[in-house]
Short mmCIF file of C-alpha atoms (C1' of nucleotides) in Angstrom, two decimals:
data_model
loop_
_atom_site.label_atom_id
_atom_site.label_comp_id
_atom_site.label_asym_id
_atom_site.label_seq_id
_atom_site.Cartn_x
_atom_site.Cartn_y
_atom_site.Cartn_z
CA MET K 25 0.00 0.00 0.00
CA ASP K 26 2.29 2.75 -1.23
CA ASP K 27 1.69 6.04 -2.98
CA LEU K 28 1.35 4.35 -6.38
CA ASP K 29 -1.47 2.18 -5.04
CA ARG K 30 -3.26 5.24 -3.70
CA GLN K 31 -2.96 6.93 -7.08
CA LEU K 32 -4.41 3.86 -8.75
CA LEU K 33 -7.32 3.82 -6.30
CA GLY K 34 -7.99 7.49 -7.01
CA GLU K 35 -7.96 6.92 -10.76
CA LEU K 36 -10.28 3.94 -10.51
CA GLN K 37 -12.68 5.83 -8.24
CA ARG K 38 -12.79 8.57 -10.85
CA ASP K 39 -13.35 6.19 -13.77
CA ALA K 40 -13.25 2.42 -13.46
CA THR K 41 -13.91 1.86 -17.18
CA GLN K 42 -10.53 3.09 -18.41
CA SER K 43 -8.09 0.56 -19.81
CA TYR K 44 -5.07 -0.68 -17.88
CA ALA K 45 -2.90 1.04 -20.47
CA ALA K 46 -4.44 4.43 -19.62
CA LEU K 47 -4.33 3.57 -15.93
CA GLY K 48 -0.66 2.72 -16.12
CA GLN K 49 0.13 5.88 -18.04
CA ALA K 50 -1.66 7.99 -15.42
CA VAL K 51 0.61 6.70 -12.67
CA GLY K 52 3.76 6.01 -14.68
CA LEU K 53 3.54 2.24 -15.07
CA SER K 54 3.12 -0.28 -17.87
CA ALA K 55 -0.30 -1.83 -18.48
CA GLY K 56 0.88 -5.14 -17.05
CA GLY K 57 2.27 -3.51 -13.93
CA ALA K 58 -0.90 -1.55 -13.31
CA HIS K 59 -2.94 -4.70 -13.81
CA GLU K 60 -0.84 -6.64 -11.32
CA ARG K 61 -1.21 -3.98 -8.62
CA VAL K 62 -4.95 -3.67 -9.11
CA ARG K 63 -5.29 -7.45 -8.97
CA LYS K 64 -3.50 -7.48 -5.61
CA LEU K 65 -5.61 -4.62 -4.26
CA ARG K 66 -8.71 -6.64 -5.11
CA GLY K 67 -7.25 -9.72 -3.46
CA GLN K 68 -6.42 -7.80 -0.28
CA GLY K 69 -9.97 -6.46 -0.08
CA VAL K 70 -8.83 -2.85 -0.43
CA ILE K 71 -10.99 -2.70 -3.55
CA ARG K 72 -14.27 -4.18 -2.36
CA ARG K 73 -16.04 -4.14 -5.69
CA THR K 74 -16.51 -2.34 -8.96
CA THR K 75 -19.90 -0.70 -9.20
CA ILE K 76 -21.89 2.10 -10.83
CA GLU K 77 -23.27 5.33 -9.37
CA VAL K 78 -26.95 5.74 -10.16
CA ASP K 79 -28.86 9.03 -10.24
CA PRO K 80 -31.22 8.64 -7.23
CA SER K 81 -34.12 10.60 -8.72
CA ALA K 82 -34.01 8.47 -11.89
CA VAL K 83 -34.88 5.35 -9.89
CA GLY K 84 -37.46 6.96 -7.60
CA ARG K 85 -35.19 7.79 -4.69
CA GLY K 86 -35.10 11.57 -4.91
CA VAL K 87 -35.96 12.28 -1.27
CA ALA K 88 -33.20 11.78 1.29
CA ALA K 89 -33.36 11.91 5.07
CA PHE K 90 -31.29 10.98 8.10
CA VAL K 91 -33.17 9.37 10.97
CA LEU K 92 -31.89 9.30 14.53
CA VAL K 93 -33.43 6.25 16.16
CA GLU K 94 -33.88 6.24 19.94
CA ALA K 95 -34.24 2.87 21.57
CA GLN K 96 -34.72 1.31 24.98
CA ALA K 97 -32.89 -1.84 24.01
CA TRP K 98 -29.43 -2.65 22.68
CA MET K 99 -29.53 -2.06 18.94
CA GLY K 100 -26.34 -3.89 18.01
CA ALA K 101 -28.06 -7.25 17.69
CA PRO K 102 -27.93 -9.12 14.37
CA SER K 103 -31.73 -9.19 14.31
CA VAL K 104 -31.84 -5.39 14.26
CA ARG K 105 -29.31 -5.33 11.46
CA ALA K 106 -31.34 -7.86 9.49
CA ALA K 107 -34.52 -5.85 10.00
CA LEU K 108 -32.82 -2.75 8.64
CA GLU K 109 -31.36 -4.59 5.67
CA ALA K 110 -34.85 -5.81 4.82
CA LEU K 111 -35.98 -2.22 4.24
CA PRO K 112 -34.93 -1.17 0.72
CA GLU K 113 -35.32 2.53 1.59
CA VAL K 114 -32.53 2.26 4.15
CA VAL K 115 -29.21 2.84 2.39
CA GLU K 116 -26.98 3.23 5.45
CA ALA K 117 -27.21 2.15 9.08
CA HIS K 118 -24.77 3.00 11.87
CA ILE K 119 -24.54 2.43 15.61
CA ILE K 120 -23.60 5.81 17.05
CA ALA K 121 -22.47 7.58 20.20
CA GLY K 122 -24.58 10.60 20.97
CA PRO K 123 -28.19 11.60 21.37
CA ALA K 124 -29.50 8.35 19.90
CA THR K 125 -28.25 4.79 19.45
CA LEU K 126 -28.85 4.33 15.73
CA LEU K 127 -28.49 6.57 12.70
CA VAL K 128 -29.96 5.48 9.39
CA LYS K 129 -29.95 7.18 6.02
CA VAL K 130 -33.14 6.75 4.07
CA ARG K 131 -33.97 7.39 0.40
CA THR K 132 -37.51 7.39 -0.97
CA ALA K 133 -39.43 8.75 -3.94
CA THR K 134 -41.72 11.08 -1.97
CA THR K 135 -42.23 12.42 1.53
CA GLU K 136 -45.25 10.14 1.84
CA GLU K 137 -42.99 7.15 1.33
CA LEU K 138 -40.62 8.64 3.85
CA GLN K 139 -43.43 8.47 6.36
CA THR K 140 -43.98 4.83 5.47
CA ALA K 141 -40.31 4.14 6.02
CA LEU K 142 -40.48 5.76 9.45
CA ARG K 143 -43.39 3.51 10.34
CA HIS K 144 -41.30 0.51 9.37
CA LEU K 145 -38.47 1.73 11.58
CA PHE K 146 -40.87 2.10 14.51
CA ALA K 147 -41.93 -1.49 13.97
CA ILE K 148 -38.42 -2.71 14.88
CA GLU K 149 -38.22 -4.25 18.35
CA GLY K 150 -37.02 -1.81 21.01
CA VAL K 151 -37.41 1.40 19.01
CA SER K 152 -38.94 4.08 21.22
CA GLY K 153 -38.65 7.18 19.06
CA THR K 154 -37.21 8.80 15.96
CA GLN K 155 -35.94 12.21 15.01
CA THR K 156 -35.90 12.89 11.29
CA ILE K 157 -33.55 15.24 9.48
CA VAL K 158 -34.85 15.90 5.96
CA VAL K 159 -32.30 16.78 3.28
CA LEU K 160 -33.23 19.92 1.33
CA GLU K 161 -30.25 19.93 -1.00
CA THR K 162 -27.27 17.63 -1.36
CA PHE K 163 -24.05 19.50 -2.06
CA PHE K 164 -22.12 16.37 -2.88
CA GLU K 165 -21.58 12.71 -2.05
CA ARG K 166 -18.13 11.63 -3.13
CA PRO K 167 -15.75 8.69 -2.80
CA LEU K 168 -13.22 8.93 -0.02
CA SER K 169 -10.05 10.77 -0.79
CA THR K 170 -7.10 8.41 -1.11
CA ASP K 171 -4.59 11.08 -0.10
CA VAL K 172 -2.63 10.31 3.02
CA GLY K 173 -3.96 12.18 6.03
CA GLU K 174 -1.44 13.52 8.56
CA GLY K 175 0.26 10.15 9.11
CA MET E 21 -36.72 3.28 -17.93
CA ASP E 22 -38.57 0.00 -17.65
CA ASP E 23 -38.15 -3.04 -15.48
CA LEU E 24 -35.36 -4.39 -17.67
CA ASP E 25 -33.37 -1.20 -17.18
CA ARG E 26 -33.80 -1.47 -13.43
CA GLN E 27 -32.57 -5.06 -13.51
CA LEU E 28 -29.52 -3.97 -15.49
CA LEU E 29 -28.80 -1.20 -12.97
CA GLY E 30 -29.05 -3.70 -10.12
CA GLU E 31 -26.68 -6.10 -11.83
CA LEU E 32 -24.15 -3.38 -12.57
CA GLN E 33 -24.31 -2.08 -9.00
CA ARG E 34 -23.58 -5.59 -7.82
CA ASP E 35 -20.68 -6.12 -10.23
CA ALA E 36 -19.71 -3.67 -12.96
CA THR E 37 -16.85 -5.84 -14.24
CA GLN E 38 -19.02 -8.58 -15.73
CA SER E 39 -19.20 -8.89 -19.50
CA TYR E 40 -22.17 -7.74 -21.54
CA ALA E 41 -22.78 -11.39 -22.41
CA ALA E 42 -23.22 -12.26 -18.71
CA LEU E 43 -25.23 -9.09 -18.16
CA GLY E 44 -27.57 -9.93 -21.02
CA GLN E 45 -28.01 -13.48 -19.80
CA ALA E 46 -28.92 -12.21 -16.31
CA VAL E 47 -31.82 -10.18 -17.65
CA GLY E 48 -32.73 -12.28 -20.69
CA LEU E 49 -31.16 -10.24 -23.46
CA SER E 50 -28.36 -10.66 -25.99
CA ALA E 51 -24.99 -9.05 -25.35
CA GLY E 52 -25.67 -6.42 -28.01
CA GLY E 53 -29.06 -5.56 -26.57
CA ALA E 54 -27.69 -5.23 -23.07
CA HIS E 55 -24.90 -3.04 -24.38
CA GLU E 56 -27.32 -0.75 -26.19
CA ARG E 57 -29.48 -0.25 -23.09
CA VAL E 58 -26.51 0.43 -20.83
CA ARG E 59 -25.15 2.90 -23.38
CA LYS E 60 -28.45 4.79 -23.29
CA LEU E 61 -28.59 4.77 -19.50
CA ARG E 62 -25.15 6.36 -19.46
CA GLY E 63 -26.23 8.91 -22.03
CA GLN E 64 -29.30 9.85 -20.01
CA GLY E 65 -27.21 10.34 -16.90
CA VAL E 66 -29.00 7.57 -15.01
CA ILE E 67 -25.60 5.89 -14.71
CA ARG E 68 -23.38 8.71 -13.48
CA ARG E 69 -20.11 6.83 -13.53
CA THR E 70 -18.42 3.52 -13.01
CA THR E 71 -16.29 3.44 -9.90
CA ILE E 72 -14.78 1.24 -7.21
CA GLU E 73 -15.66 0.82 -3.54
CA VAL E 74 -12.61 1.16 -1.33
CA ASP E 75 -12.19 -0.22 2.18
CA PRO E 76 -12.08 2.97 4.30
CA SER E 77 -9.69 1.65 6.94
CA ALA E 78 -7.23 0.55 4.24
CA VAL E 79 -6.73 4.16 3.14
CA GLY E 80 -6.67 5.72 6.60
CA ARG E 81 -10.32 6.63 6.87
CA GLY E 82 -11.49 4.21 9.51
CA VAL E 83 -13.21 6.75 11.75
CA ALA E 84 -16.60 8.04 10.63
CA ALA E 85 -18.74 10.81 12.10
CA PHE E 86 -21.76 12.92 11.22
CA VAL E 87 -21.52 16.59 12.11
CA LEU E 88 -24.54 18.85 12.51
CA VAL E 89 -23.38 22.36 11.73
CA GLU E 90 -25.25 25.29 13.25
CA ALA E 91 -24.88 28.62 11.53
CA GLN E 92 -25.96 32.20 11.82
CA ALA E 93 -25.79 32.79 8.07
CA TRP E 94 -27.31 31.16 5.03
CA MET E 95 -25.23 28.07 4.26
CA GLY E 96 -26.45 27.45 0.74
CA ALA E 97 -23.92 29.77 -0.84
CA PRO E 98 -21.46 28.40 -3.41
CA SER E 99 -18.58 29.64 -1.27
CA VAL E 100 -19.69 27.36 1.57
CA ARG E 101 -19.95 24.47 -0.82
CA ALA E 102 -16.47 25.16 -2.14
CA ALA E 103 -15.06 25.37 1.37
CA LEU E 104 -16.54 21.97 2.20
CA GLU E 105 -15.27 20.40 -1.02
CA ALA E 106 -11.79 21.62 -0.16
CA LEU E 107 -11.75 19.44 2.95
CA PRO E 108 -10.81 15.90 1.92
CA GLU E 109 -12.22 14.46 5.16
CA VAL E 110 -15.72 15.60 4.20
CA VAL E 111 -17.33 12.88 2.09
CA GLU E 112 -20.91 14.19 2.11
CA ALA E 113 -22.51 17.58 2.67
CA HIS E 114 -26.24 18.33 2.82
CA ILE E 115 -28.42 21.36 3.51
CA ILE E 116 -31.05 20.11 5.94
CA ALA E 117 -34.30 20.98 7.64
CA GLY E 118 -34.18 20.44 11.36
CA PRO E 119 -32.05 21.33 14.35
CA ALA E 120 -29.17 22.59 12.20
CA THR E 121 -28.68 23.96 8.70
CA LEU E 122 -25.91 21.70 7.46
CA LEU E 123 -25.12 18.02 7.88
CA VAL E 124 -21.73 16.70 6.84
CA LYS E 125 -20.31 13.20 6.94
CA VAL E 126 -16.65 13.06 7.84
CA ARG E 127 -14.09 10.24 7.55
CA THR E 128 -10.66 10.38 9.17
CA ALA E 129 -7.94 8.01 10.30
CA THR E 130 -8.13 8.81 14.00
CA THR E 131 -10.26 10.76 16.46
CA GLU E 132 -7.44 13.30 16.69
CA GLU E 133 -7.85 13.99 12.99
CA LEU E 134 -11.58 14.20 13.53
CA GLN E 135 -10.90 17.05 15.92
CA THR E 136 -8.80 18.75 13.25
CA ALA E 137 -11.64 18.37 10.77
CA LEU E 138 -14.04 19.99 13.24
CA ARG E 139 -11.66 22.92 13.59
CA HIS E 140 -11.69 23.33 9.83
CA LEU E 141 -15.49 23.30 9.81
CA PHE E 142 -15.54 26.01 12.46
CA ALA E 143 -13.30 28.11 10.26
CA ILE E 144 -16.03 28.36 7.63
CA GLU E 145 -17.72 31.78 7.55
CA GLY E 146 -20.97 31.87 9.53
CA VAL E 147 -20.55 28.62 11.45
CA SER E 148 -21.57 29.13 15.07
CA GLY E 149 -21.52 25.63 16.44
CA THR E 150 -21.27 21.91 15.74
CA GLN E 151 -22.73 18.77 17.18
CA THR E 152 -20.82 15.62 16.40
CA ILE E 153 -22.24 12.12 16.16
CA VAL E 154 -19.45 9.56 16.20
CA VAL E 155 -20.06 6.25 14.46
CA LEU E 156 -19.22 3.25 16.64
CA GLU E 157 -20.08 0.56 14.11
CA THR E 158 -21.33 0.70 10.55
CA PHE E 159 -23.94 -1.98 9.82
CA PHE E 160 -23.88 -1.33 6.08
CA GLU E 161 -23.58 1.28 3.36
CA ARG E 162 -25.15 0.00 0.19
CA PRO E 163 -26.17 1.20 -3.28
CA LEU E 164 -29.77 2.29 -3.62
CA SER E 165 -32.26 -0.40 -4.39
CA THR E 166 -33.49 -0.20 -7.97
CA ASP E 167 -36.81 -1.84 -7.14
CA VAL E 168 -39.83 0.27 -7.83
CA GLY E 169 -41.25 1.89 -4.71
CA GLU E 170 -45.03 2.13 -4.36
CA GLY E 171 -45.46 4.05 -7.62
"C1'" DG Y 12 -52.34 -3.78 -45.89
"C1'" DC Y 13 -48.48 -0.89 -46.42
"C1'" DT Y 14 -44.78 1.95 -44.51
"C1'" DG Y 15 -41.68 3.87 -41.17
"C1'" DC Y 16 -39.64 3.32 -36.70
"C1'" DC Y 17 -37.95 1.46 -32.50
"C1'" DG Y 18 -35.58 -2.22 -30.47
"C1'" DG Y 19 -33.22 -6.81 -30.52
"C1'" DT Y 20 -30.20 -10.26 -32.62
"C1'" DC Y 21 -26.27 -11.71 -35.10
"C1'" DC Y 22 -21.78 -11.01 -37.02
"C1'" DA Y 23 -17.03 -9.04 -37.90
"C1'" DG Y 24 -12.93 -6.22 -36.90
"C1'" DG Y 25 -10.13 -4.18 -33.82
"C1'" DT Y 26 -9.07 -3.34 -29.12
"C1'" DC Y 27 -8.06 -4.91 -24.68
"C1'" DA Y 28 -7.37 -8.09 -20.65
"C1'" DT Y 29 -4.56 -11.67 -19.13
"C1'" DC Y 30 -0.79 -14.72 -18.64
"C1'" DC Y 31 4.17 -15.80 -18.91
"C1'" DA Y 32 9.11 -15.43 -19.44
"C1'" DC Y 33 12.86 -12.24 -19.01
"C1'" DG Y 34 15.60 -8.73 -16.64
"C1'" DG Y 35 16.75 -5.09 -13.19
"C1'" DC Y 36 16.87 -3.60 -8.36
"C1'" DC Y 37 17.07 -4.13 -3.52
"C1'" DT Y 38 18.29 -6.96 0.49
"C1'" DG Y 39 20.83 -9.86 3.40
"C1'" DA Y 40 24.54 -13.17 4.15
"C1'" DG Y 41 29.22 -14.62 3.66
"C1'" DC T 19 32.78 -6.27 -1.84
"C1'" DT T 20 30.48 -10.19 -4.01
"C1'" DC T 21 26.91 -13.16 -4.78
"C1'" DA T 22 22.44 -15.40 -4.37
"C1'" DG T 23 17.52 -14.87 -3.83
"C1'" DG T 24 13.20 -12.68 -4.12
"C1'" DC T 25 10.21 -9.03 -5.63
"C1'" DC T 26 8.46 -6.08 -9.04
"C1'" DG T 27 7.92 -4.11 -13.54
"C1'" DT T 28 8.28 -4.80 -18.71
"C1'" DG T 29 7.12 -6.58 -23.21
"C1'" DG T 30 4.96 -9.83 -26.18
"C1'" DA T 31 1.45 -13.40 -27.53
"C1'" DT T 32 -3.13 -15.12 -27.41
"C1'" DG T 33 -7.75 -15.38 -26.72
"C1'" DA T 34 -11.85 -13.01 -25.12
"C1'" DC T 35 -14.49 -9.04 -25.33
"C1'" DC T 36 -16.33 -4.54 -26.76
"C1'" DT T 37 -18.50 -2.04 -30.33
"C1'" DG T 38 -20.54 -0.72 -34.54
"C1'" DG T 39 -23.30 -2.09 -38.54
"C1'" DA T 40 -26.53 -4.85 -41.19
"C1'" DC T 41 -30.63 -7.57 -40.94
"C1'" DC T 42 -35.22 -8.77 -38.97
"C1'" DG T 43 -39.53 -8.80 -36.32
"C1'" DG T 44 -43.25 -6.18 -33.97
"C1'" DC T 45 -46.06 -2.09 -33.52
"C1'" DA T 46 -48.36 2.30 -34.63
"C1'" DG T 47 -50.27 5.41 -37.89
"C1'" DC T 48 -52.33 6.32 -42.23
#
DNA sequence: GCTGCCGGTCCAGGTCATCCACGGCCTGAG
DNA sequence: CTCAGGCCGTGGATGACCTGGACCGGCAGC
């Protein structure tokens, strides 16, 4: 995991369709060398998968909201996780420290569907309340920078 | 944008490296037909780009947090957006309705760096306070479901 | 029923991924 | 210093794949 690998990750995040020849040229490597490094990054699990970014509004997911879920029970159980995964509107779920125990990101077509999603969240065992933060405008959602931080 | 398109989107989200032959077989189409539909979806902007998912901890971004930013000024200005984009730790930024005006998602290597990121957020014009929600465990972060909602 | 059009299938040419052998560089031991 | 060993990148060969075009069937409008 050196600087060349990070450059490769950045290039692939930007455009994963480019050829290994172009990829190698971008970082100063032959096509074969670039291919070998990318293969290893996949093997190590650094690259989890190759995927596409879809326009949310084009597939009926134009409304976004973050929901803070308050609970009277421990929410780290696998059953809770499974219940959240079963809801297609839920795109992220995190156990958090702070005013609530669970934070989920929800995407729906309309605010009416958002309400339906909230009802489904309430139906999960132990949930005692929710606080919903509706997104008015998304500035950006981007892949993580592969630059080194301070260390 | 019919059901076949949605199936193609789902397949590509799952694995964008598969051949058009495999893609066509998955949805009951020839390779050429699948290619033509995917080409159109790209042209329409439904498919924004092809990218890779990177393991956050492998690139020094193992710590995640959501920050509610309180402000005394209007935060929708392009200058605010630019200031947020300039911070590599900020992976998402949204204008929200609710207890604050801005919600940003931050990823850093350590909690010390998280503190640095908060200092940078405070440096943005008009910011009067922050409330940080630290992620203890991420259940999942997944692509949006391409199933049709209610409508 | 005829005609034009949209979409799918099939095919061909050129590009690209993928594997392998060769060679240079760094490292550690004698 | 010298030499052996391993790691990594390079270059070439081959086979698969992308990609565009020609052909064909179904559907709508006249």
